[in-house]
């Protein structure tokens, strides 16, 4: 990075540190913070969408739809995360490849399952083995987002399902009495009021999601914990220009600060949101706001 | 959900324009110096990096490198996420049932113990080893107390902080670790494993033949021995 970094063994103190902290490996480490943040930023809304769909389906009066919503929340919540991330993702990936295989190589005569092996034609590979590494990484990342969204969507569905039930029934009856259709009642009365009940549960989920991001490495995405472990590991002089002992404590200390900052910011956002959503609601918090205003 | 699937499928289709020219993806762990590790620039380096590149050159293949955690390195091979494992993996009968191996590129070498003092007796003590390795299997077979870790680094750390009495691993790996923080090599060694080879899918006989031939040619002209000596990973052929 810097011109004086050509022979780090002659350097000391700050200049050594400045070289050490700007190696290619450290750059990858810094980038992985971005990856984690982007993952959170994409996954949270997608999971919320899954949750909303799941909760709405579970409430449906049409029996198969409600069964679908209920079994989604029940099954996914019951499967351990690690099992989900180890096997479901491989299955999902194979499912995509199998579909492509059927479309792209209809003349293929060999079976797709050969003993333990899963073999599709080269054109059906996802991504193609010839495509550049960033494509493989993006694909892995997309799979990660989808998996996180499915898992956390199931929890969110349960939270939202409960929140929808918590909205006072009198509100819905009043809406009907005013002649609103059930669709109008749902979108204009139920949904705006349910958030305040859902918020504590959703904020828990968000915190858990933040902490679950190290599962990314199981999906081949190199996240901050992977790099911290790799960088903190003992480095002997033979294989690096920057030999050091086990520095895990420093790197993981850094991660600790990062995660704490993230959660403390989330806490603050949560407080503001809950204040805002309580406004004008028929809840104790809403009532307190109303009294304070008068 | 539908939208997501559609957009993923769209991503998949746009990725499909390149022609199916054979690129071989090599999977490794990247945490097992001197065999394979991540260098300062963040790239995979080590004996197997050099060996893999040379083998690909001889077999006239285009190769790329992929990092994968040790625990899931075989499942990801059989499901086709990469085409070969080159990660210091010993050839064992158990693994051979799931995947195929090329001929060994390093001879079977004894595994060694490292501990905090030279008079530790691993038998009857607590021994650390990396999970799903021949060393872990060996300790379990002996009926000693085994503590397993996901990465080699953690097995050594366990000995340093007293969680385990000794660590059993490939001697070449421990060579890079002993000497620091009072860690010493024990005299006792265990003759386990059948040499290290590349792991290939069982259905991928062509690729295995290509790498087999390339390894043979490196054995014949002595370049493999030179490489082994350079990285000090094993004994000579």
Short mmCIF file of C-alpha atoms in Angstrom, two decimals:
data_model
loop_
_atom_site.label_atom_id
_atom_site.label_comp_id
_atom_site.label_asym_id
_atom_site.label_seq_id
_atom_site.Cartn_x
_atom_site.Cartn_y
_atom_site.Cartn_z
CA UNK A 1 0.00 0.00 0.00
CA UNK A 2 2.56 2.57 1.14
CA UNK A 3 5.94 2.90 -0.57
CA UNK A 4 7.88 2.08 2.58
CA UNK A 5 6.14 -1.26 2.97
CA UNK A 6 8.46 -3.24 0.70
CA UNK A 7 10.43 -4.75 3.58
CA UNK A 8 8.24 -4.83 6.70
CA UNK A 9 10.88 -6.64 8.79
CA UNK A 10 12.86 -3.39 9.03
CA UNK A 11 9.88 -1.40 10.21
CA UNK A 12 8.73 -0.78 13.74
CA UNK A 13 5.86 0.68 15.67
CA UNK A 14 3.34 2.76 13.82
CA UNK A 15 4.83 2.44 10.37
CA UNK A 16 4.84 -1.36 10.73
CA UNK A 17 1.26 -1.26 11.89
CA UNK A 18 0.22 0.98 9.03
CA UNK A 19 1.70 -1.52 6.57
CA UNK A 20 0.25 -4.49 8.42
CA UNK A 21 -3.24 -3.05 8.49
CA UNK A 22 -3.23 -2.33 4.77
CA UNK A 23 -2.28 -5.75 3.39
CA UNK A 24 -4.55 -7.30 0.79
CA UNK A 25 -5.86 -9.64 3.42
CA UNK A 26 -6.88 -6.78 5.69
CA UNK A 27 -8.60 -5.06 2.79
CA UNK A 28 -10.68 -8.20 2.34
CA UNK A 29 -11.42 -8.05 6.06
CA UNK A 30 -12.67 -4.46 5.81
CA UNK A 31 -14.76 -5.33 2.77
CA UNK A 32 -16.42 -8.15 4.67
CA UNK A 33 -17.91 -5.59 7.07
CA UNK A 34 -19.65 -4.09 4.07
CA UNK A 35 -20.85 -7.52 2.99
CA UNK A 36 -22.40 -8.15 6.40
CA UNK A 37 -24.13 -4.76 6.40
CA UNK A 38 -25.44 -5.23 2.87
CA UNK A 39 -26.71 -8.67 3.81
CA UNK A 40 -28.57 -7.23 6.78
CA UNK A 41 -29.96 -4.38 4.73
CA UNK A 42 -31.33 -6.72 2.06
CA UNK A 43 -32.36 -9.63 4.26
CA UNK A 44 -34.38 -7.68 6.82
CA UNK A 45 -36.99 -6.28 4.38
CA UNK A 46 -37.15 -9.52 2.39
CA UNK A 47 -37.65 -11.55 5.57
CA UNK A 48 -40.34 -9.11 6.64
CA UNK A 49 -42.07 -9.64 3.30
CA UNK A 50 -41.90 -13.41 3.77
CA UNK A 51 -43.23 -12.96 7.28
CA UNK A 52 -46.06 -10.75 6.15
CA UNK A 53 -47.02 -13.18 3.42
CA UNK A 54 -46.82 -16.08 5.88
CA UNK A 55 -48.95 -14.34 8.49
CA UNK A 56 -51.55 -13.23 5.97
CA UNK A 57 -51.70 -16.74 4.56
CA UNK A 58 -52.08 -18.25 8.02
CA UNK A 59 -55.08 -15.97 8.68
CA UNK A 60 -56.71 -16.78 5.41
CA UNK A 61 -60.21 -18.21 5.38
CA UNK A 62 -59.29 -20.45 2.47
CA UNK A 63 -58.19 -23.66 4.10
CA UNK A 64 -55.23 -24.72 1.89
CA UNK A 65 -53.71 -21.23 2.01
CA UNK A 66 -53.97 -21.07 5.76
CA UNK A 67 -52.48 -24.56 6.05
CA UNK A 68 -49.58 -23.44 3.84
CA UNK A 69 -48.91 -20.38 6.00
CA UNK A 70 -49.15 -22.33 9.22
CA UNK A 71 -46.95 -25.19 8.09
CA UNK A 72 -44.34 -22.74 6.78
CA UNK A 73 -44.01 -21.08 10.19
CA UNK A 74 -44.19 -24.36 12.09
CA UNK A 75 -41.73 -26.35 10.02
CA UNK A 76 -39.07 -23.72 9.40
CA UNK A 77 -39.06 -22.57 13.01
CA UNK A 78 -38.59 -26.14 14.16
CA UNK A 79 -35.54 -26.94 12.02
CA UNK A 80 -32.19 -26.03 13.63
CA UNK A 81 -30.50 -23.13 11.82
CA UNK A 82 -27.30 -25.00 11.26
CA UNK A 83 -29.12 -27.89 9.58
CA UNK A 84 -30.98 -25.41 7.46
CA UNK A 85 -27.79 -23.71 6.39
CA UNK A 86 -25.86 -26.91 5.74
CA UNK A 87 -28.43 -28.93 3.83
CA UNK A 88 -31.21 -26.69 2.65
CA UNK A 89 -28.86 -24.42 0.74
CA UNK A 90 -27.18 -27.30 -1.04
CA UNK A 91 -30.62 -28.67 -1.90
CA UNK A 92 -31.77 -25.26 -3.14
CA UNK A 93 -28.67 -24.91 -5.28
CA UNK A 94 -29.16 -28.40 -6.69
CA UNK A 95 -32.82 -27.63 -7.34
CA UNK A 96 -31.91 -24.59 -9.45
CA UNK A 97 -29.26 -26.54 -11.32
CA UNK A 98 -31.64 -29.42 -11.92
CA UNK A 99 -34.22 -27.10 -13.47
CA UNK A 100 -31.60 -25.53 -15.72
CA UNK A 101 -30.30 -28.95 -16.60
CA UNK A 102 -33.76 -30.05 -17.78
CA UNK A 103 -34.11 -26.95 -19.92
CA UNK A 104 -30.61 -26.66 -21.33
CA UNK A 105 -29.56 -30.26 -21.83
CA UNK A 106 -32.64 -32.26 -22.83
CA UNK A 107 -30.49 -34.84 -24.64
CA UNK A 108 -28.45 -35.73 -21.60
CA UNK A 109 -28.71 -39.49 -21.04
CA UNK A 110 -26.79 -40.03 -17.82
CA UNK A 111 -28.60 -39.85 -14.49
CA UNK A 112 -28.24 -36.68 -12.43
CA UNK A 113 -27.68 -38.63 -9.24
CA UNK A 114 -24.71 -40.97 -9.54
CA UNK A 115 -24.13 -42.51 -6.15
CA UNK A 116 -23.19 -39.62 -3.92
CA UNK A 117 -22.57 -37.30 -6.82
CA UNK A 118 -24.85 -34.69 -8.23
CA UNK A 119 -23.96 -34.30 -11.89
CA UNK A 120 -25.55 -31.86 -14.30
CA UNK A 121 -24.26 -30.82 -17.71
CA UNK A 122 -21.64 -28.08 -17.78
CA UNK A 123 -24.08 -25.53 -19.26
CA UNK A 124 -26.46 -26.02 -16.36
CA UNK A 125 -23.93 -25.28 -13.66
CA UNK A 126 -24.85 -22.34 -11.50
CA UNK A 127 -22.87 -20.21 -11.94
CA UNK A 128 -20.92 -21.73 -14.84
CA UNK A 129 -17.55 -23.03 -13.76
CA UNK A 130 -16.03 -20.65 -16.29
CA UNK A 131 -17.64 -17.56 -14.84
CA UNK A 132 -15.41 -15.27 -12.79
CA UNK A 133 -15.09 -15.66 -9.06
CA UNK A 134 -17.20 -12.60 -8.26
CA UNK A 135 -20.15 -14.26 -9.92
CA UNK A 136 -19.76 -17.30 -7.72
CA UNK A 137 -19.59 -15.02 -4.74
CA UNK A 138 -22.66 -13.07 -5.78
CA UNK A 139 -24.56 -16.29 -6.31
CA UNK A 140 -23.50 -17.55 -2.89
CA UNK A 141 -24.57 -14.25 -1.43
CA UNK A 142 -27.99 -14.41 -3.12
CA UNK A 143 -28.49 -17.93 -1.79
CA UNK A 144 -27.55 -16.65 1.65
CA UNK A 145 -30.09 -13.82 1.46
CA UNK A 146 -32.80 -16.22 0.34
CA UNK A 147 -32.03 -18.72 3.10
CA UNK A 148 -31.86 -16.07 5.81
CA UNK A 149 -35.11 -14.60 4.51
CA UNK A 150 -36.90 -17.95 4.60
CA UNK A 151 -35.67 -18.76 8.12
CA UNK A 152 -36.28 -15.34 9.63
CA UNK A 153 -39.45 -14.89 7.62
CA UNK A 154 -40.95 -17.85 9.47
CA UNK A 155 -40.24 -16.24 12.82
CA UNK A 156 -41.48 -12.89 11.57
CA UNK A 157 -44.66 -14.56 10.31
CA UNK A 158 -45.37 -15.86 13.77
CA UNK A 159 -44.72 -12.45 15.32
CA UNK A 160 -46.96 -10.69 12.79
CA UNK A 161 -49.65 -13.35 13.14
CA UNK A 162 -49.74 -12.65 16.87
CA UNK A 163 -49.68 -8.89 16.29
CA UNK A 164 -52.63 -9.09 13.91
CA UNK A 165 -54.57 -10.97 16.55
CA UNK A 166 -53.63 -8.40 19.19
CA UNK A 167 -55.38 -5.55 17.40
CA UNK A 168 -58.60 -4.98 19.42
CA UNK A 169 -61.48 -6.71 17.73
CA UNK A 170 -63.73 -3.71 18.32
CA UNK A 171 -61.63 -1.77 15.82
CA UNK A 172 -62.33 -4.30 13.08
CA UNK A 173 -66.02 -4.48 13.94
CA UNK A 174 -66.29 -0.71 13.80
CA UNK A 175 -64.64 -0.74 10.39
CA UNK A 176 -67.17 -3.27 9.17
CA UNK A 177 -69.98 -1.23 10.65
CA UNK A 178 -68.77 1.68 8.55
CA UNK A 179 -69.17 -0.52 5.52
CA UNK A 180 -65.55 -1.33 4.76
CA UNK A 181 -64.89 -4.49 2.81
CA UNK A 182 -62.70 -7.08 4.47
CA UNK A 183 -59.81 -6.07 2.23
CA UNK A 184 -60.21 -2.43 3.27
CA UNK A 185 -60.46 -3.42 6.91
CA UNK A 186 -57.27 -5.40 6.58
CA UNK A 187 -55.17 -2.72 4.89
CA UNK A 188 -56.59 0.41 6.51
CA UNK A 189 -57.39 -0.73 10.03
CA UNK A 190 -55.57 -3.91 10.90
CA UNK A 191 -52.15 -3.45 9.27
CA UNK A 192 -51.48 0.11 10.46
CA UNK A 193 -52.36 -0.85 14.02
CA UNK A 194 -50.56 -4.16 14.27
CA UNK A 195 -47.00 -2.81 13.95
CA UNK A 196 -46.89 -1.52 17.47
CA UNK A 197 -47.66 -5.00 18.75
CA UNK A 198 -45.18 -6.61 16.38
CA UNK A 199 -42.32 -4.27 17.13
CA UNK A 200 -40.84 -5.94 20.25
CA UNK A 201 -40.85 -9.32 18.54
CA UNK A 202 -39.41 -7.93 15.33
CA UNK A 203 -36.66 -6.08 17.15
CA UNK A 204 -35.68 -9.34 18.83
CA UNK A 205 -35.51 -10.99 15.43
CA UNK A 206 -33.36 -8.19 14.08
CA UNK A 207 -30.89 -8.65 16.93
CA UNK A 208 -30.78 -12.39 16.34
CA UNK A 209 -30.31 -11.80 12.63
CA UNK A 210 -27.31 -9.58 13.35
CA UNK A 211 -25.76 -12.31 15.42
CA UNK A 212 -26.56 -15.00 12.89
CA UNK A 213 -24.47 -13.44 10.13
CA UNK A 214 -21.38 -15.58 10.92
CA UNK A 215 -23.37 -18.49 9.48
CA UNK A 216 -22.51 -16.86 6.16
CA UNK A 217 -19.23 -18.71 6.00
CA UNK A 218 -21.10 -22.00 5.88
CA UNK A 219 -22.45 -20.74 2.57
CA UNK A 220 -19.02 -19.89 1.22
CA UNK A 221 -19.33 -16.15 1.82
CA UNK A 222 -16.33 -14.87 3.73
CA UNK A 223 -17.72 -12.81 6.56
CA UNK A 224 -16.07 -10.78 9.31
CA UNK A 225 -15.75 -13.69 11.73
CA UNK A 226 -13.98 -15.80 9.13
CA UNK A 227 -11.45 -13.07 8.42
CA UNK A 228 -10.97 -12.23 12.10
CA UNK A 229 -10.19 -15.87 12.80
CA UNK A 230 -7.89 -16.09 9.82
CA UNK A 231 -6.04 -12.84 10.60
CA UNK A 232 -5.84 -13.49 14.32
CA UNK A 233 -4.32 -16.95 13.88
CA UNK A 234 -0.64 -17.44 14.66
CA UNK A 235 1.54 -16.45 11.72
CA UNK A 236 5.06 -17.82 11.52
CA UNK A 237 7.75 -15.87 9.73
CA UNK A 238 8.03 -18.48 7.01
CA UNK A 239 4.69 -17.74 5.43
CA UNK A 240 4.14 -14.05 5.98
CA UNK A 241 6.04 -10.82 6.08
CA UNK A 242 4.18 -9.89 9.23
CA UNK A 243 4.74 -12.72 11.73
CA UNK A 244 2.81 -12.55 15.00
CA UNK A 245 1.42 -14.77 17.72
CA UNK A 246 -2.21 -15.54 18.34
CA UNK A 247 -3.95 -12.19 18.00
CA UNK A 248 -7.49 -13.51 18.11
CA UNK A 249 -8.23 -11.41 21.18
CA UNK A 250 -7.58 -8.15 19.30
CA UNK A 251 -9.55 -9.10 16.23
CA UNK A 252 -12.46 -10.53 18.13
CA UNK A 253 -12.33 -7.52 20.44
CA UNK A 254 -12.78 -5.40 17.32
CA UNK A 255 -15.74 -7.50 16.26
CA UNK A 256 -17.22 -7.11 19.72
CA UNK A 257 -17.11 -3.35 19.36
CA UNK A 258 -18.64 -3.58 15.89
CA UNK A 259 -21.52 -5.78 17.01
CA UNK A 260 -22.16 -3.70 20.13
CA UNK A 261 -22.26 -0.54 18.04
CA UNK A 262 -24.67 -2.17 15.65
CA UNK A 263 -26.98 -3.30 18.43
CA UNK A 264 -26.82 0.03 20.24
CA UNK A 265 -27.77 1.89 17.07
CA UNK A 266 -30.57 -0.63 16.54
CA UNK A 267 -31.79 -0.01 20.09
CA UNK A 268 -32.02 3.70 19.42
CA UNK A 269 -33.85 3.23 16.14
CA UNK A 270 -36.20 0.83 17.89
CA UNK A 271 -37.05 3.38 20.58
CA UNK A 272 -37.86 6.05 18.04
CA UNK A 273 -39.92 3.67 15.94
CA UNK A 274 -41.90 2.48 18.89
CA UNK A 275 -42.59 6.06 19.94
CA UNK A 276 -43.77 6.88 16.48
CA UNK A 277 -45.94 3.80 16.04
CA UNK A 278 -47.63 4.27 19.42
CA UNK A 279 -48.88 7.64 18.28
CA UNK A 280 -52.67 7.70 18.32
CA UNK A 281 -52.93 3.99 19.16
CA UNK A 282 -55.38 2.51 21.60
CA UNK A 283 -52.54 1.16 23.75
CA UNK A 284 -51.10 2.26 27.09
CA UNK A 285 -48.15 3.91 25.36
CA UNK A 286 -50.46 5.70 22.93
CA UNK A 287 -52.67 6.81 25.80
CA UNK A 288 -49.66 8.17 27.70
CA UNK A 289 -48.63 10.16 24.62
CA UNK A 290 -52.11 11.56 24.27
CA UNK A 291 -52.18 12.63 27.90
CA UNK A 292 -48.74 14.22 27.70
CA UNK A 293 -49.85 16.25 24.69
CA UNK A 294 -52.87 17.74 26.35
CA UNK B 1 -41.08 -15.01 -2.76
CA UNK B 2 -42.02 -15.42 -6.38
CA UNK B 3 -40.20 -12.24 -7.25
CA UNK B 4 -37.08 -13.50 -5.55
CA UNK B 5 -37.11 -16.79 -7.37
CA UNK B 6 -37.69 -15.04 -10.65
CA UNK B 7 -34.84 -12.62 -10.09
CA UNK B 8 -32.52 -15.43 -9.04
CA UNK B 9 -33.48 -17.32 -12.15
CA UNK B 10 -32.83 -14.20 -14.22
CA UNK B 11 -29.42 -13.89 -12.63
CA UNK B 12 -28.80 -17.51 -13.44
CA UNK B 13 -29.77 -17.09 -17.07
CA UNK B 14 -27.63 -14.02 -17.63
CA UNK B 15 -24.75 -15.99 -16.17
CA UNK B 16 -25.28 -18.58 -18.88
CA UNK B 17 -23.82 -16.78 -21.87
CA UNK B 18 -20.27 -18.02 -21.56
CA UNK B 19 -19.39 -21.18 -23.44
CA UNK B 20 -18.76 -24.35 -21.52
CA UNK B 21 -15.01 -24.24 -21.76
CA UNK B 22 -13.62 -26.49 -19.06
CA UNK B 23 -12.48 -24.57 -16.04
CA UNK B 24 -11.56 -26.77 -13.14
CA UNK B 25 -12.34 -25.38 -9.72
CA UNK B 26 -9.99 -26.48 -6.97
CA UNK B 27 -11.29 -26.42 -3.42
CA UNK B 28 -8.99 -25.97 -0.44
CA UNK B 29 -9.19 -24.95 3.19
CA UNK B 30 -6.64 -22.16 3.33
CA UNK B 31 -5.76 -22.61 7.00
CA UNK B 32 -3.15 -25.34 7.05
CA UNK B 33 0.34 -23.98 6.49
CA UNK B 34 2.57 -25.06 4.82
CA UNK B 35 0.07 -27.08 2.77
CA UNK B 36 -2.39 -24.32 2.04
CA UNK B 37 -2.88 -20.94 3.63
CA UNK B 38 -3.94 -17.41 2.83
CA UNK B 39 -0.99 -15.11 2.23
CA UNK B 40 -0.64 -11.40 3.05
CA UNK B 41 -2.27 -10.44 -0.21
CA UNK B 42 -5.33 -12.51 0.67
CA UNK B 43 -4.59 -15.19 -1.93
CA UNK B 44 -4.29 -18.93 -1.46
CA UNK B 45 -0.65 -19.89 -1.17
CA UNK B 46 1.47 -22.81 -0.04
CA UNK B 47 2.65 -26.20 -1.26
CA UNK B 48 -0.71 -27.19 -2.69
CA UNK B 49 -1.20 -23.88 -4.47
CA UNK B 50 2.08 -24.35 -6.28
CA UNK B 51 1.40 -28.04 -6.88
CA UNK B 52 -2.14 -27.45 -8.11
CA UNK B 53 -1.08 -24.75 -10.53
CA UNK B 54 1.68 -26.97 -11.91
CA UNK B 55 -0.64 -29.98 -12.24
CA UNK B 56 -3.19 -27.87 -14.12
CA UNK B 57 -0.47 -26.65 -16.44
CA UNK B 58 0.66 -30.19 -17.17
CA UNK B 59 -2.89 -31.44 -17.66
CA UNK B 60 -3.62 -28.36 -19.81
CA UNK B 61 -6.54 -27.27 -17.68
CA UNK B 62 -7.62 -23.82 -16.64
CA UNK B 63 -7.93 -23.83 -12.87
CA UNK B 64 -9.37 -21.47 -10.32
CA UNK B 65 -9.14 -21.67 -6.54
CA UNK B 66 -12.00 -21.81 -4.08
CA UNK B 67 -11.84 -21.62 -0.31
CA UNK B 68 -14.17 -23.88 1.65
CA UNK B 69 -14.46 -24.79 5.28
CA UNK B 70 -12.97 -28.19 6.12
CA UNK B 71 -16.17 -29.53 7.68
CA UNK B 72 -18.20 -29.19 4.50
CA UNK B 73 -15.42 -29.73 2.00
CA UNK B 74 -16.61 -33.17 0.83
CA UNK B 75 -20.37 -32.38 0.64
CA UNK B 76 -19.61 -29.34 -1.51
CA UNK B 77 -17.44 -31.42 -3.84
CA UNK B 78 -20.09 -34.07 -4.46
CA UNK B 79 -22.76 -31.45 -5.01
CA UNK B 80 -20.57 -29.88 -7.68
CA UNK B 81 -19.54 -26.54 -6.19
CA UNK B 82 -15.96 -27.32 -7.19
CA UNK B 83 -14.31 -30.16 -9.03
CA UNK B 84 -11.38 -31.27 -6.89
CA UNK B 85 -10.24 -31.10 -3.29
CA UNK B 86 -6.59 -30.31 -2.79
CA UNK B 87 -6.37 -29.64 0.93
CA UNK B 88 -3.84 -31.95 2.55
CA UNK B 89 -6.48 -34.66 2.62
CA UNK B 90 -5.17 -38.11 3.53
CA UNK B 91 -6.47 -41.00 1.50
CA UNK B 92 -8.60 -43.18 3.76
CA UNK B 93 -10.97 -46.06 3.05
CA UNK B 94 -13.80 -44.16 4.71
CA UNK B 95 -13.46 -41.11 2.47
CA UNK B 96 -12.87 -43.33 -0.53
CA UNK B 97 -16.40 -44.62 -0.21
CA UNK B 98 -17.78 -41.15 -0.83
CA UNK B 99 -15.28 -39.67 -3.26
CA UNK B 100 -12.36 -40.88 -5.36
CA UNK B 101 -8.73 -40.00 -4.88
CA UNK B 102 -5.91 -39.50 -7.35
CA UNK B 103 -2.68 -41.24 -6.57
CA UNK B 104 -0.94 -39.77 -3.56
CA UNK B 105 1.28 -36.74 -4.12
CA UNK B 106 3.01 -37.03 -0.77
CA UNK B 107 4.04 -40.33 0.82
CA UNK B 108 2.30 -41.52 3.98
CA UNK B 109 3.97 -39.68 6.82
CA UNK B 110 3.59 -40.22 10.53
CA UNK B 111 1.47 -37.78 12.51
CA UNK B 112 3.14 -36.08 15.45
CA UNK B 113 2.15 -34.71 18.84
CA UNK B 114 2.91 -31.28 20.20
CA UNK B 115 2.55 -30.43 23.89
CA UNK B 116 3.75 -27.90 26.42
CA UNK B 117 6.43 -30.21 27.79
CA UNK B 118 8.32 -33.14 26.30
CA UNK B 119 7.31 -35.66 28.97
CA UNK B 120 3.55 -35.51 28.32
CA UNK B 121 2.05 -38.91 27.59
CA UNK B 122 -0.82 -38.57 25.13
CA UNK B 123 -2.21 -42.00 26.01
CA UNK B 124 -4.81 -41.48 28.67
CA UNK B 125 -4.58 -37.71 28.40
CA UNK B 126 -6.76 -35.22 26.59
CA UNK B 127 -5.77 -34.96 22.94
CA UNK B 128 -6.86 -32.21 20.55
CA UNK B 129 -7.36 -32.83 16.84
CA UNK B 130 -9.16 -31.19 13.96
CA UNK B 131 -12.65 -32.59 13.40
CA UNK B 132 -13.12 -35.21 10.67
CA UNK B 133 -9.42 -35.84 10.21
CA UNK B 134 -7.51 -39.12 10.34
CA UNK B 135 -5.94 -37.88 13.58
CA UNK B 136 -9.32 -37.38 15.25
CA UNK B 137 -10.40 -40.83 14.12
CA UNK B 138 -7.18 -42.31 15.49
CA UNK B 139 -7.56 -40.73 18.94
CA UNK B 140 -11.17 -41.84 19.14
CA UNK B 141 -10.16 -45.38 18.19
CA UNK B 142 -7.61 -45.52 20.98
CA UNK B 143 -10.31 -44.63 23.46
CA UNK B 144 -8.46 -41.54 24.69
CA UNK B 145 -10.27 -38.34 25.47
CA UNK B 146 -10.61 -36.43 22.22
CA UNK B 147 -11.40 -32.74 21.86
CA UNK B 148 -12.21 -31.70 18.32
CA UNK B 149 -11.96 -28.27 16.73
CA UNK B 150 -13.07 -26.90 13.40
CA UNK B 151 -9.71 -25.36 12.48
CA UNK B 152 -6.08 -26.49 12.99
CA UNK B 153 -5.25 -23.20 14.71
CA UNK B 154 -7.77 -23.91 17.47
CA UNK B 155 -6.28 -27.36 18.19
CA UNK B 156 -2.93 -25.76 18.92
CA UNK B 157 -4.52 -22.97 20.96
CA UNK B 158 -6.28 -25.62 23.09
CA UNK B 159 -2.91 -27.06 24.10
CA UNK B 160 -1.47 -23.63 24.84
CA UNK B 161 -4.34 -22.70 27.13
CA UNK B 162 -4.35 -26.07 28.88
CA UNK B 163 -7.63 -27.38 27.55
CA UNK B 164 -5.81 -30.34 26.01
CA UNK B 165 -2.58 -32.09 26.99
CA UNK B 166 -1.37 -32.60 23.46
CA UNK B 167 -2.38 -32.02 19.86
CA UNK B 168 -2.14 -34.69 17.16
CA UNK B 169 -1.66 -33.41 13.62
CA UNK B 170 0.49 -33.75 10.52
CA UNK B 171 4.12 -33.27 11.50
CA UNK B 172 4.70 -30.64 8.82
CA UNK B 173 1.91 -28.49 10.22
CA UNK B 174 3.18 -28.79 13.79
CA UNK B 175 6.68 -27.91 12.58
CA UNK B 176 5.38 -24.45 11.82
CA UNK B 177 3.86 -24.17 15.29
CA UNK B 178 6.42 -25.58 17.75
CA UNK B 179 9.00 -23.30 19.29
CA UNK B 180 6.52 -20.51 19.97
CA UNK B 181 5.04 -20.12 23.47
CA UNK B 182 6.86 -23.20 24.82
CA UNK B 183 5.22 -25.68 22.50
CA UNK B 184 7.41 -28.75 21.87
CA UNK B 185 7.16 -31.81 19.65
CA UNK B 186 6.87 -35.18 21.40
CA UNK B 187 9.03 -38.08 20.30
CA UNK B 188 6.09 -40.39 19.92
CA UNK B 189 4.60 -40.53 16.43
CA UNK B 190 1.70 -42.40 14.92
CA UNK B 191 1.84 -44.13 11.55
CA UNK B 192 -1.63 -43.32 10.22
CA UNK B 193 -3.04 -42.37 6.85
CA UNK B 194 -2.17 -43.44 3.36
CA UNK B 195 -0.55 -40.42 1.82
CA UNK B 196 -2.22 -37.26 0.61
CA UNK B 197 -4.09 -37.12 -2.67
CA UNK B 198 -6.60 -34.99 -4.53
CA UNK B 199 -10.26 -35.73 -3.94
CA UNK B 200 -12.39 -36.02 -7.08
CA UNK B 201 -16.06 -36.91 -7.60
CA UNK B 202 -16.55 -40.61 -8.29
CA UNK B 203 -18.38 -39.81 -11.51
CA UNK B 204 -15.49 -37.69 -12.75
CA UNK B 205 -13.12 -40.40 -13.98
CA UNK B 206 -11.69 -38.28 -16.80
CA UNK B 207 -10.51 -35.54 -14.49
CA UNK B 208 -9.02 -38.07 -12.12
CA UNK B 209 -7.08 -39.68 -14.97
CA UNK B 210 -5.75 -36.30 -16.07
CA UNK B 211 -4.54 -35.35 -12.61
CA UNK B 212 -3.19 -38.86 -12.03
CA UNK B 213 -1.07 -38.57 -15.15
CA UNK B 214 0.11 -35.10 -14.20
CA UNK B 215 1.12 -36.25 -10.71
CA UNK B 216 2.94 -39.23 -12.23
CA UNK B 217 4.87 -36.96 -14.59
CA UNK B 218 5.89 -34.74 -11.68
CA UNK B 219 7.02 -37.78 -9.74
CA UNK B 220 9.01 -39.04 -12.71
CA UNK B 221 10.95 -35.88 -13.42
CA UNK B 222 11.62 -35.12 -9.75
CA UNK B 223 9.83 -31.78 -9.64
CA UNK B 224 7.44 -33.10 -7.02
CA UNK B 225 10.32 -33.97 -4.69
CA UNK B 226 11.81 -30.50 -5.18
CA UNK B 227 8.48 -28.94 -4.32
CA UNK B 228 8.05 -31.14 -1.24
CA UNK B 229 11.53 -30.16 -0.06
CA UNK B 230 10.88 -26.48 -0.69
CA UNK B 231 7.73 -26.39 1.46
CA UNK B 232 8.89 -29.09 3.93
CA UNK B 233 5.52 -30.79 3.88
CA UNK B 234 6.50 -34.44 3.79
CA UNK B 235 9.21 -37.00 3.18
CA UNK B 236 10.56 -37.59 -0.31
CA UNK B 237 9.28 -40.14 -2.80
#
